[in-house]
Amino acid sequence: MKAIHVMAAMAAAVFLFGSGLAVAKPVLTQSGSVVGVREGGVTAYKGIPFAASPVGALRWMPPQPPLAWEGVRKATAFAPACLQTGVSMPGETPPVVSEDCLALNIWTPTPRAGQRLPVLVWIHGGGYTNGSAAMPLYWGDRLARRGIVVVSVAYRLGVFGFLAHPQLTAESARHGSGNYGLMDQMAALQWVQKNIAAFGGDPARVTIAGQSAGAMSVSLLLASPRAKGLFHGAIGQSGGVFEPEQLAPSYQLANAERDGEKYAASVGAGSIRELRALPAAALLTAAAAALSHPVIEPDVLPLTPYAAYRARQHNAVPLLIGSNAEEARSLVDVSAVKAATFAADIERRFGKLPAPLLAAYATATDAQAQQARLDFERDLRFGWDMWAWARLQALAGTQPVYFYRFAQRPPFPAGSVYANWGAGHFAELWYMFDHLDQARWRWSAADQRLAQQMASYWVNFVKRGDPSGKGLPQWPRYAGEGGAVMQLAAPPTVERHEPGDGLRVFDRVYEQVRGAAFWQE
């Protein structure tokens, strides 16, 4: 019967596509057959559902298995992105959106008979409020050509992905709510485990990777007992969740539930049943922005990533992580920052902060104040988390960690939205995906070489849990305080990691908040 089904699917593919496109042979998944298109030496399958549409009664429910279909399904167009506001990257074309969005995309080379290739599963960023698995910068064709299967996944965002509420907790057999976006990511990984072999992938060699909120998701999946066994390596780029939980009381379930009740009242809903009956557009209010964060609850995330590492209850896998030298340049406008009002401006933005933190970034001139503000935002939002994550992995001692600092300045055009970004947030993506060709900028030969090297490092890590390889500068493991860090610039060089005064002050302040030194009980 299976052979008859596949033959019928192949016949349908010919009917659907004719002879004008390089159509791949149909692939049979657990829900039905899909057919993709050969593009540039790889085959792309786009918009494959990995879960049922999370609408109606399934809104704010754990993802359910996708509905089966008959015949062949064309996997040649991306699915809409999940409902959101804004865009994840300045200059990005806003994606088409829908509440019916739980789909994934696959790029796979043609493996030799019986060969199973390692798999990279990409989790997009966007602060849990926006982003798309179909963003061109995330296309996996260039990495797939190097001998891996690349999968990009969607997940519910904002209030649709992270609403906690007492009634939702009561519905749950595991007594938790929120984290539906994280559940979607795990459902996609479960789909990969069940189906990726049909696309030439090896379910026993899956690496999760993400940037910004995608990297935060990677840190959370490492902490989740429900994600155990779903992946075998992890890559985190400029994002993690390691600050003291005392600084994020809204992440605790009881507080998140109260915030959920306030939100429901703000849209005129007295119950989850009434919330589920509202049109999706009515839920995208300004009040919803406060609900775009993970929740510490018994089901998906019983411990923070820091606590999971400390208890050695994290999902121990090889790790490649790092951040960018000038993260904040692409996120913060400092043109109006003045030395005279430096401390007051930060207090208005973040609330009252410990005096030692501000002292570490003290300035005398306006130019120094602008640079200090950029350094402060970089360290607060990315630098400390990545340094903490690297140390935790090294101290846990069971799996290696490879630590990087991206310092290359792409040739962003003057007068464009990217001008003055430098080695800012997002800048490494053009290189590690080897997608310099997507932007008609004045890329140098050094940029081209670095893109080739970074893509090779990432693919080597997916293949072997070690980024080093033939023709590349050796990338040593990070061994803890003062250990080696790979400076990703033209050319890549290994340096001793020096966290700097600002990061060290953050470390001391966070130790005071936790009431214990880093790594101690």
Short mmCIF file of C-alpha atoms in Angstrom, two decimals:
data_model
loop_
_atom_site.label_atom_id
_atom_site.label_comp_id
_atom_site.label_asym_id
_atom_site.label_seq_id
_atom_site.Cartn_x
_atom_site.Cartn_y
_atom_site.Cartn_z
CA MET A 1 0.00 0.00 0.00
CA LYS A 2 2.85 2.39 0.80
CA ALA A 3 4.36 1.83 -2.66
CA ILE A 4 1.00 2.53 -4.32
CA HIS A 5 0.66 5.72 -2.26
CA VAL A 6 4.11 6.95 -3.31
CA MET A 7 3.45 6.14 -6.99
CA ALA A 8 0.19 8.07 -6.85
CA ALA A 9 1.99 11.00 -5.25
CA MET A 10 4.60 11.01 -8.00
CA ALA A 11 1.91 11.01 -10.66
CA ALA A 12 0.20 13.88 -8.90
CA ALA A 13 3.46 15.79 -8.80
CA VAL A 14 3.81 15.54 -12.57
CA PHE A 15 0.24 16.74 -12.96
CA LEU A 16 0.72 19.64 -10.57
CA PHE A 17 4.03 20.94 -11.82
CA GLY A 18 4.34 19.75 -15.39
CA SER A 19 7.86 19.73 -16.81
CA GLY A 20 8.81 23.38 -16.29
CA LEU A 21 10.26 23.02 -12.77
CA ALA A 22 12.94 20.76 -11.29
CA VAL A 23 10.54 18.90 -9.03
CA ALA A 24 11.92 16.48 -6.45
CA LYS A 25 10.29 13.12 -5.96
CA PRO A 26 7.59 13.09 -3.28
CA VAL A 27 8.55 12.37 0.32
CA LEU A 28 6.16 10.51 2.59
CA THR A 29 5.74 12.01 6.08
CA GLN A 30 3.51 10.71 8.85
CA SER A 31 0.77 13.10 7.72
CA GLY A 32 1.03 12.57 3.96
CA SER A 33 3.28 13.08 0.96
CA VAL A 34 5.00 16.37 0.14
CA VAL A 35 6.90 17.45 -2.93
CA GLY A 36 9.52 20.18 -3.08
CA VAL A 37 11.59 21.93 -5.72
CA ARG A 38 15.28 21.60 -6.47
CA GLU A 39 16.96 24.96 -6.09
CA GLY A 40 20.70 25.59 -6.47
CA GLY A 41 21.92 22.10 -5.73
CA VAL A 42 19.54 21.40 -2.85
CA THR A 43 15.87 20.55 -2.57
CA ALA A 44 13.65 22.96 -0.66
CA TYR A 45 10.41 21.93 1.04
CA LYS A 46 8.46 24.91 2.33
CA GLY A 47 5.44 25.33 4.57
CA ILE A 48 5.10 21.76 5.89
CA PRO A 49 2.69 21.68 8.87
CA PHE A 50 4.23 20.17 11.99
CA ALA A 51 1.17 20.79 14.18
CA ALA A 52 -2.54 21.44 13.82
CA SER A 53 -3.71 24.99 13.30
CA PRO A 54 -3.76 26.60 16.80
CA VAL A 55 -7.09 28.38 16.34
CA GLY A 56 -10.46 28.28 18.04
CA ALA A 57 -10.45 25.74 20.87
CA LEU A 58 -6.73 25.07 20.20
CA ARG A 59 -5.72 28.66 20.91
CA TRP A 60 -3.50 28.55 24.05
CA MET A 61 -3.35 24.79 23.98
CA PRO A 62 -0.26 22.60 23.58
CA PRO A 63 0.36 21.94 19.87
CA GLN A 64 -1.59 19.00 18.49
CA PRO A 65 -0.50 16.64 15.68
CA PRO A 66 -1.06 17.97 12.16
CA LEU A 67 -4.09 16.78 10.24
CA ALA A 68 -3.36 14.16 7.62
CA TRP A 69 -3.92 14.89 3.94
CA GLU A 70 -4.59 12.77 0.87
CA GLY A 71 -2.40 12.66 -2.22
CA VAL A 72 0.56 15.01 -2.59
CA ARG A 73 0.96 18.37 -0.90
CA LYS A 74 2.91 21.09 -2.69
CA ALA A 75 5.67 22.24 -0.33
CA THR A 76 6.82 25.02 -2.64
CA ALA A 77 5.68 28.19 -0.83
CA PHE A 78 6.38 29.42 2.67
CA ALA A 79 3.53 29.41 5.17
CA PRO A 80 2.49 32.73 6.74
CA ALA A 81 4.43 33.85 9.78
CA CYS A 82 2.70 33.71 13.15
CA LEU A 83 0.62 36.74 14.13
CA GLN A 84 2.82 39.63 15.27
CA THR A 85 3.39 43.36 15.33
CA GLY A 86 6.34 45.10 13.71
CA VAL A 87 9.33 43.29 12.19
CA SER A 88 12.22 41.44 13.80
CA MET A 89 14.97 43.38 11.98
CA PRO A 90 15.01 47.00 10.82
CA GLY A 91 14.68 47.08 7.05
CA GLU A 92 12.95 43.68 6.87
CA THR A 93 9.94 43.34 4.57
CA PRO A 94 6.92 42.68 6.83
CA PRO A 95 5.85 39.06 6.45
CA VAL A 96 2.37 37.81 5.62
CA VAL A 97 0.91 36.66 8.95
CA SER A 98 -1.79 34.31 10.16
CA GLU A 99 -2.81 32.54 13.35
CA ASP A 100 -2.58 29.34 11.29
CA CYS A 101 1.22 29.32 11.09
CA LEU A 102 2.80 26.21 12.63
CA ALA A 103 4.90 25.04 9.71
CA LEU A 104 8.55 24.35 8.98
CA ASN A 105 10.89 24.53 5.99
CA ILE A 106 13.59 22.08 4.93
CA TRP A 107 16.66 22.42 2.70
CA THR A 108 18.38 19.14 1.95
CA PRO A 109 21.11 18.02 -0.43
CA THR A 110 20.75 14.72 -2.23
CA PRO A 111 22.35 12.14 0.09
CA ARG A 112 24.02 8.99 -1.12
CA ALA A 113 22.02 5.79 -0.80
CA GLY A 114 21.62 4.91 2.87
CA GLN A 115 23.33 8.13 4.03
CA ARG A 116 21.85 10.13 6.89
CA LEU A 117 23.03 13.73 7.18
CA PRO A 118 23.23 15.80 10.39
CA VAL A 119 20.43 18.32 10.93
CA LEU A 120 20.41 22.00 11.92
CA VAL A 121 17.08 23.30 13.29
CA TRP A 122 16.93 27.11 13.18
CA ILE A 123 14.78 29.09 15.64
CA HIS A 124 14.23 32.69 14.50
CA GLY A 125 14.59 35.77 16.67
CA GLY A 126 12.33 38.74 17.21
CA GLY A 127 11.98 39.25 20.95
CA TYR A 128 9.11 36.73 21.07
CA THR A 129 6.92 39.41 19.47
CA ASN A 130 7.79 39.03 15.77
CA GLY A 131 9.97 37.22 13.27
CA SER A 132 9.58 34.64 10.52
CA ALA A 133 11.07 31.26 9.64
CA ALA A 134 10.85 32.31 5.98
CA MET A 135 13.06 35.40 6.23
CA PRO A 136 15.47 35.18 3.24
CA LEU A 137 18.51 35.68 5.46
CA TYR A 138 17.59 32.39 7.22
CA TRP A 139 17.32 30.28 4.06
CA GLY A 140 19.38 27.14 4.52
CA ASP A 141 20.48 26.49 0.94
CA ARG A 142 24.13 27.52 1.34
CA LEU A 143 24.61 25.52 4.54
CA ALA A 144 22.83 22.49 3.07
CA ARG A 145 25.30 22.43 0.18
CA ARG A 146 27.98 21.70 2.77
CA GLY A 147 26.35 18.39 3.64
CA ILE A 148 23.69 19.01 6.30
CA VAL A 149 19.91 19.24 6.38
CA VAL A 150 18.61 22.66 7.49
CA VAL A 151 15.17 23.12 9.06
CA SER A 152 13.61 26.46 10.04
CA VAL A 153 10.58 26.48 12.33
CA ALA A 154 7.76 28.83 13.24
CA TYR A 155 6.31 29.21 16.72
CA ARG A 156 3.51 31.21 18.29
CA LEU A 157 4.52 34.73 19.32
CA GLY A 158 3.43 37.37 21.77
CA VAL A 159 0.17 36.83 23.59
CA PHE A 160 -0.61 33.81 21.39
CA GLY A 161 2.60 32.10 22.46
CA PHE A 162 3.10 33.14 26.08
CA LEU A 163 -0.20 33.98 27.81
CA ALA A 164 -0.45 32.53 31.31
CA HIS A 165 -3.82 32.50 33.09
CA PRO A 166 -5.28 30.62 36.08
CA GLN A 167 -7.91 29.00 33.87
CA LEU A 168 -5.26 27.79 31.43
CA THR A 169 -3.27 26.38 34.33
CA ALA A 170 -6.39 24.58 35.57
CA GLU A 171 -6.89 23.07 32.09
CA SER A 172 -3.36 21.67 32.09
CA ALA A 173 -2.74 18.16 33.39
CA ARG A 174 0.75 19.39 34.33
CA HIS A 175 -0.50 22.50 36.17
CA GLY A 176 1.21 25.12 34.04
CA SER A 177 0.40 27.73 31.42
CA GLY A 178 2.28 30.08 29.13
CA ASN A 179 5.22 28.83 27.07
CA TYR A 180 3.07 27.72 24.12
CA GLY A 181 5.70 29.11 21.78
CA LEU A 182 8.33 26.89 23.44
CA MET A 183 5.95 23.93 23.15
CA ASP A 184 5.69 24.67 19.43
CA GLN A 185 9.47 24.53 19.13
CA MET A 186 9.48 21.15 20.88
CA ALA A 187 6.65 19.91 18.66
CA ALA A 188 8.75 20.85 15.62
CA LEU A 189 11.71 18.93 17.09
CA GLN A 190 9.45 15.93 17.71
CA TRP A 191 8.33 16.14 14.07
CA VAL A 192 11.98 16.16 13.03
CA GLN A 193 12.62 13.05 15.10
CA LYS A 194 9.76 11.22 13.38
CA ASN A 195 10.14 12.47 9.82
CA ILE A 196 13.55 13.89 8.98
CA ALA A 197 15.02 10.53 7.90
CA ALA A 198 12.69 10.64 4.89
CA PHE A 199 14.45 13.86 3.83
CA GLY A 200 17.94 12.37 4.23
CA GLY A 201 18.46 13.64 7.79
CA ASP A 202 19.73 11.80 10.85
CA PRO A 203 17.38 12.13 13.84
CA ALA A 204 20.27 11.10 16.11
CA ARG A 205 22.34 14.16 15.08
CA VAL A 206 20.14 17.23 15.51
CA THR A 207 21.55 20.61 16.51
CA ILE A 208 19.26 23.45 17.57
CA ALA A 209 20.37 26.99 16.79
CA GLY A 210 19.00 30.49 17.06
CA GLN A 211 19.82 34.18 17.24
CA SER A 212 18.49 36.76 19.72
CA ALA A 213 15.15 35.39 21.01
CA GLY A 214 15.99 32.23 19.07
CA ALA A 215 19.16 31.89 21.16
CA MET A 216 17.13 32.61 24.30
CA SER A 217 14.90 29.73 23.21
CA VAL A 218 17.96 27.51 22.87
CA SER A 219 18.94 28.30 26.48
CA LEU A 220 15.39 27.51 27.61
CA LEU A 221 15.25 24.24 25.68
CA LEU A 222 18.52 23.25 27.36
CA ALA A 223 16.74 23.78 30.70
CA SER A 224 13.47 22.01 29.82
CA PRO A 225 13.06 18.37 30.86
CA ARG A 226 10.44 18.00 28.13
CA ALA A 227 13.07 18.73 25.47
CA LYS A 228 15.45 16.01 26.63
CA GLY A 229 16.59 13.78 23.77
CA LEU A 230 15.16 16.00 21.04
CA PHE A 231 18.55 17.48 20.09
CA HIS A 232 22.22 16.63 20.40
CA GLY A 233 24.00 19.97 20.02
CA ALA A 234 23.14 23.65 20.51
CA ILE A 235 24.17 27.02 19.03
CA GLY A 236 23.24 30.32 20.67
CA GLN A 237 23.92 33.65 18.96
CA SER A 238 23.44 36.84 21.01
CA GLY A 239 20.74 35.73 23.42
CA GLY A 240 20.23 33.77 26.62
CA VAL A 241 18.20 33.82 29.85
CA PHE A 242 20.64 33.73 32.77
CA GLU A 243 20.07 36.84 34.89
CA PRO A 244 18.89 36.29 38.49
CA GLU A 245 15.23 35.33 38.47
CA GLN A 246 14.67 37.86 41.27
CA LEU A 247 15.02 40.55 38.59
CA ALA A 248 12.15 39.11 36.50
CA PRO A 249 9.23 38.50 38.89
CA SER A 250 6.77 38.51 35.97
CA TYR A 251 8.36 35.24 34.79
CA GLN A 252 7.01 33.39 37.84
CA LEU A 253 3.76 31.55 37.15
CA ALA A 254 1.62 33.24 39.82
CA ASN A 255 2.65 36.70 38.63
CA ALA A 256 2.31 35.75 34.97
CA GLU A 257 -1.21 34.47 35.68
CA ARG A 258 -2.15 37.79 37.31
CA ASP A 259 -0.75 39.64 34.31
CA GLY A 260 -2.82 37.35 32.07
CA GLU A 261 -5.99 38.15 34.01
CA LYS A 262 -5.30 41.89 33.71
CA TYR A 263 -4.75 41.51 29.99
CA ALA A 264 -7.98 39.53 29.53
CA ALA A 265 -9.89 42.26 31.35
CA SER A 266 -8.25 44.89 29.14
CA VAL A 267 -9.78 43.30 26.03
CA GLY A 268 -13.16 42.78 27.70
CA ALA A 269 -12.87 39.03 28.30
CA GLY A 270 -13.86 37.50 31.62
CA SER A 271 -12.75 33.98 30.79
CA ILE A 272 -10.49 31.96 28.51
CA ARG A 273 -13.59 30.83 26.63
CA GLU A 274 -14.35 34.48 25.82
CA LEU A 275 -10.72 35.13 24.88
CA ARG A 276 -10.78 32.20 22.47
CA ALA A 277 -13.95 33.56 20.89
CA LEU A 278 -12.39 36.94 20.09
CA PRO A 279 -10.96 37.54 16.61
CA ALA A 280 -7.18 37.28 16.58
CA ALA A 281 -6.72 40.92 15.56
CA ALA A 282 -8.52 42.06 18.71
CA LEU A 283 -5.84 40.42 20.85
CA LEU A 284 -2.89 42.36 19.36
CA THR A 285 -3.22 45.32 21.73
CA ALA A 286 -0.51 47.41 23.36
CA ALA A 287 -1.16 45.54 26.63
CA ALA A 288 -0.20 42.27 24.94
CA ALA A 289 3.44 43.36 24.64
CA ALA A 290 4.02 42.71 28.35
CA LEU A 291 3.15 39.03 27.92
CA SER A 292 5.91 38.17 25.45
CA HIS A 293 8.23 36.23 27.73
CA PRO A 294 8.76 32.69 29.04
CA VAL A 295 7.16 31.52 32.27
CA ILE A 296 8.77 29.47 35.06
CA GLU A 297 6.12 26.80 35.64
CA PRO A 298 6.00 23.06 36.45
CA ASP A 299 5.37 21.78 32.93
CA VAL A 300 7.80 23.16 30.34
CA LEU A 301 10.23 25.20 32.44
CA PRO A 302 10.39 24.17 36.11
CA LEU A 303 13.85 25.75 36.51
CA THR A 304 15.54 28.76 34.97
CA PRO A 305 18.51 27.93 32.73
CA TYR A 306 20.90 29.16 35.44
CA ALA A 307 19.26 26.97 38.08
CA ALA A 308 19.10 23.98 35.73
CA TYR A 309 22.83 24.23 35.09
CA ARG A 310 23.57 24.65 38.79
CA ALA A 311 21.50 21.55 39.60
CA ARG A 312 23.08 19.73 36.65
CA GLN A 313 19.58 19.08 35.34
CA HIS A 314 20.20 20.79 32.01
CA ASN A 315 20.21 18.90 28.72
CA ALA A 316 23.96 18.44 28.39
CA VAL A 317 25.09 18.73 24.74
CA PRO A 318 28.04 20.37 22.94
CA LEU A 319 27.57 24.13 22.74
CA LEU A 320 28.71 26.94 20.42
CA ILE A 321 27.79 30.43 21.62
CA GLY A 322 28.82 34.04 21.42
CA SER A 323 27.83 37.62 20.77
CA ASN A 324 28.82 40.63 18.70
CA ALA A 325 31.30 43.34 19.59
CA GLU A 326 28.90 46.21 18.94
CA GLU A 327 25.50 44.63 19.61
CA ALA A 328 23.68 47.82 20.57
CA ARG A 329 24.58 49.87 17.48
CA SER A 330 21.74 48.29 15.49
CA LEU A 331 19.23 48.61 18.34
CA VAL A 332 19.77 51.91 20.15
CA ASP A 333 19.96 55.49 18.89
CA VAL A 334 22.50 57.28 21.08
CA SER A 335 22.74 60.50 19.07
CA ALA A 336 20.99 62.47 21.84
CA VAL A 337 22.97 60.97 24.74
CA LYS A 338 24.83 63.59 26.81
CA ALA A 339 27.41 63.14 29.54
CA ALA A 340 25.51 65.49 31.85
CA THR A 341 22.35 63.38 31.78
CA PHE A 342 23.89 59.91 31.23
CA ALA A 343 22.86 58.40 34.58
CA ALA A 344 19.42 60.02 34.60
CA ASP A 345 18.66 58.78 31.07
CA ILE A 346 19.55 55.20 31.99
CA GLU A 347 17.45 55.42 35.15
CA ARG A 348 14.45 56.60 33.13
CA ARG A 349 14.93 53.65 30.75
CA PHE A 350 15.72 50.87 33.22
CA GLY A 351 14.75 52.17 36.66
CA LYS A 352 17.12 52.83 39.54
CA LEU A 353 20.29 50.78 39.17
CA PRO A 354 23.09 50.01 41.65
CA ALA A 355 25.67 52.79 41.73
CA PRO A 356 28.62 50.49 40.83
CA LEU A 357 26.97 49.65 37.52
CA LEU A 358 26.78 53.24 36.42
CA ALA A 359 30.26 53.95 37.75
CA ALA A 360 31.68 51.26 35.46
CA TYR A 361 30.42 53.28 32.51
CA ALA A 362 31.18 56.77 33.80
CA THR A 363 31.99 59.35 31.13
CA ALA A 364 33.34 62.89 30.83
CA THR A 365 32.39 63.93 27.29
CA ASP A 366 29.28 63.47 25.17
CA ALA A 367 31.18 61.21 22.76
CA GLN A 368 32.31 59.04 25.66
CA ALA A 369 28.76 58.99 27.02
CA GLN A 370 27.39 57.76 23.69
CA GLN A 371 29.95 54.96 23.57
CA ALA A 372 29.31 54.12 27.23
CA ARG A 373 25.58 53.83 26.57
CA LEU A 374 26.26 51.43 23.69
CA ASP A 375 28.62 49.38 25.87
CA PHE A 376 26.14 49.32 28.75
CA GLU A 377 23.29 48.11 26.52
CA ARG A 378 25.57 45.49 24.89
CA ASP A 379 26.69 44.10 28.24
CA LEU A 380 23.25 44.21 29.85
CA ARG A 381 21.32 42.63 27.01
CA PHE A 382 23.82 40.19 25.53
CA GLY A 383 27.39 40.26 26.81
CA TRP A 384 26.83 39.08 30.37
CA ASP A 385 24.35 36.36 29.40
CA MET A 386 26.71 34.81 26.86
CA TRP A 387 29.67 35.00 29.26
CA ALA A 388 27.57 33.43 32.02
CA TRP A 389 26.34 30.70 29.68
CA ALA A 390 29.87 29.83 28.57
CA ARG A 391 31.08 29.62 32.17
CA LEU A 392 28.13 27.49 33.26
CA GLN A 393 28.74 25.03 30.42
CA ALA A 394 32.45 24.87 31.25
CA LEU A 395 31.82 24.45 34.99
CA ALA A 396 29.26 21.70 34.38
CA GLY A 397 32.14 19.93 32.69
CA THR A 398 30.28 17.20 30.81
CA GLN A 399 30.20 18.73 27.32
CA PRO A 400 32.43 21.25 25.48
CA VAL A 401 31.64 24.89 24.81
CA TYR A 402 33.08 26.96 21.97
CA PHE A 403 32.89 30.70 22.61
CA TYR A 404 33.09 33.48 19.99
CA ARG A 405 33.06 37.24 19.63
CA PHE A 406 31.99 38.52 16.21
CA ALA A 407 33.86 41.72 15.39
CA GLN A 408 33.66 42.11 11.60
CA ARG A 409 32.03 45.30 10.36
CA PRO A 410 29.97 44.58 7.23
CA PRO A 411 30.00 47.25 4.49
CA PHE A 412 26.61 48.64 5.45
CA PRO A 413 25.72 51.46 3.02
CA ALA A 414 25.73 55.04 4.26
CA GLY A 415 22.26 56.50 4.31
CA SER A 416 20.58 53.09 4.67
CA VAL A 417 18.74 51.72 7.69
CA TYR A 418 21.90 49.67 8.37
CA ALA A 419 24.29 52.63 8.41
CA ASN A 420 26.54 52.77 11.48
CA TRP A 421 25.50 49.28 12.66
CA GLY A 422 29.09 48.08 12.68
CA ALA A 423 29.44 44.64 14.28
CA GLY A 424 25.97 45.09 15.73
CA HIS A 425 23.10 42.77 16.54
CA PHE A 426 22.21 40.72 13.42
CA ALA A 427 25.53 41.43 11.66
CA GLU A 428 26.89 37.88 11.92
CA LEU A 429 23.86 36.37 10.16
CA TRP A 430 24.97 37.34 6.65
CA TYR A 431 28.23 35.51 7.29
CA MET A 432 27.20 32.34 9.12
CA PHE A 433 24.42 31.62 6.60
CA ASP A 434 26.90 32.50 3.79
CA HIS A 435 24.35 34.93 2.36
CA LEU A 436 26.46 37.93 1.42
CA ASP A 437 24.90 37.57 -2.04
CA GLN A 438 21.52 38.66 -0.67
CA ALA A 439 22.74 42.24 -0.23
CA ARG A 440 24.37 44.18 -3.07
CA TRP A 441 26.90 45.89 -0.84
CA ARG A 442 30.63 46.38 -1.32
CA TRP A 443 31.68 43.05 0.17
CA SER A 444 35.46 42.65 0.22
CA ALA A 445 37.44 39.51 -0.47
CA ALA A 446 38.04 39.37 3.29
CA ASP A 447 34.27 39.42 3.91
CA GLN A 448 33.83 36.58 1.43
CA ARG A 449 36.54 34.50 3.11
CA LEU A 450 35.06 35.11 6.56
CA ALA A 451 31.59 34.03 5.36
CA GLN A 452 33.09 30.83 3.97
CA GLN A 453 34.95 30.21 7.24
CA MET A 454 31.99 30.93 9.52
CA ALA A 455 29.60 28.77 7.50
CA SER A 456 32.18 25.98 7.66
CA TYR A 457 32.63 26.40 11.42
CA TRP A 458 28.86 26.17 11.97
CA VAL A 459 28.45 23.16 9.67
CA ASN A 460 31.43 21.37 11.23
CA PHE A 461 29.87 21.86 14.64
CA VAL A 462 26.56 20.42 13.40
CA LYS A 463 28.40 17.44 11.96
CA ARG A 464 30.80 16.66 14.82
CA GLY A 465 30.12 18.87 17.83
CA ASP A 466 33.42 20.67 17.11
CA PRO A 467 33.70 23.69 14.76
CA SER A 468 37.34 23.13 13.77
CA GLY A 469 38.19 21.50 10.48
CA LYS A 470 40.58 21.32 7.56
CA GLY A 471 41.71 24.70 6.25
CA LEU A 472 40.30 26.63 9.23
CA PRO A 473 42.09 28.26 12.18
CA GLN A 474 41.81 25.86 15.12
CA TRP A 475 38.98 26.82 17.50
CA PRO A 476 39.82 25.63 21.03
CA ARG A 477 37.26 24.89 23.70
CA TYR A 478 36.44 27.59 26.22
CA ALA A 479 37.71 26.38 29.59
CA GLY A 480 36.23 28.96 31.95
CA GLU A 481 37.43 32.28 33.38
CA GLY A 482 40.05 33.75 31.07
CA GLY A 483 39.64 30.94 28.56
CA ALA A 484 40.01 31.10 24.80
CA VAL A 485 37.49 32.97 22.65
CA MET A 486 37.41 32.93 18.85
CA GLN A 487 37.46 36.46 17.46
CA LEU A 488 35.38 36.16 14.30
CA ALA A 489 36.82 38.86 12.07
CA ALA A 490 38.98 38.91 8.97
CA PRO A 491 40.99 36.83 9.73
CA PRO A 492 39.64 34.77 12.69
CA THR A 493 42.02 34.71 15.66
CA VAL A 494 42.01 33.00 19.05
CA GLU A 495 42.30 35.36 22.00
CA ARG A 496 42.12 35.19 25.78
CA HIS A 497 38.64 36.24 26.90
CA GLU A 498 38.82 39.45 28.93
CA PRO A 499 35.32 40.35 30.15
CA GLY A 500 36.12 43.98 30.98
CA ASP A 501 35.14 46.13 33.94
CA GLY A 502 31.49 46.48 32.96
CA LEU A 503 30.81 42.73 32.78
CA ARG A 504 32.65 42.13 36.04
CA VAL A 505 30.51 44.74 37.78
CA PHE A 506 27.36 43.13 36.37
CA ASP A 507 28.65 39.84 37.77
CA ARG A 508 29.12 41.28 41.27
CA VAL A 509 25.74 43.00 41.26
CA TYR A 510 23.98 39.81 40.15
CA GLU A 511 25.80 37.87 42.87
CA GLN A 512 24.40 40.30 45.43
CA VAL A 513 20.91 39.89 43.98
CA ARG A 514 21.18 36.08 44.11
CA GLY A 515 22.78 36.17 47.56
CA ALA A 516 25.57 33.85 46.38
CA ALA A 517 28.63 33.89 44.21
CA PHE A 518 28.36 32.68 40.63
CA TRP A 519 27.91 28.88 40.58
CA GLN A 520 27.61 28.65 44.39
CA GLU A 521 24.40 27.64 46.15
#
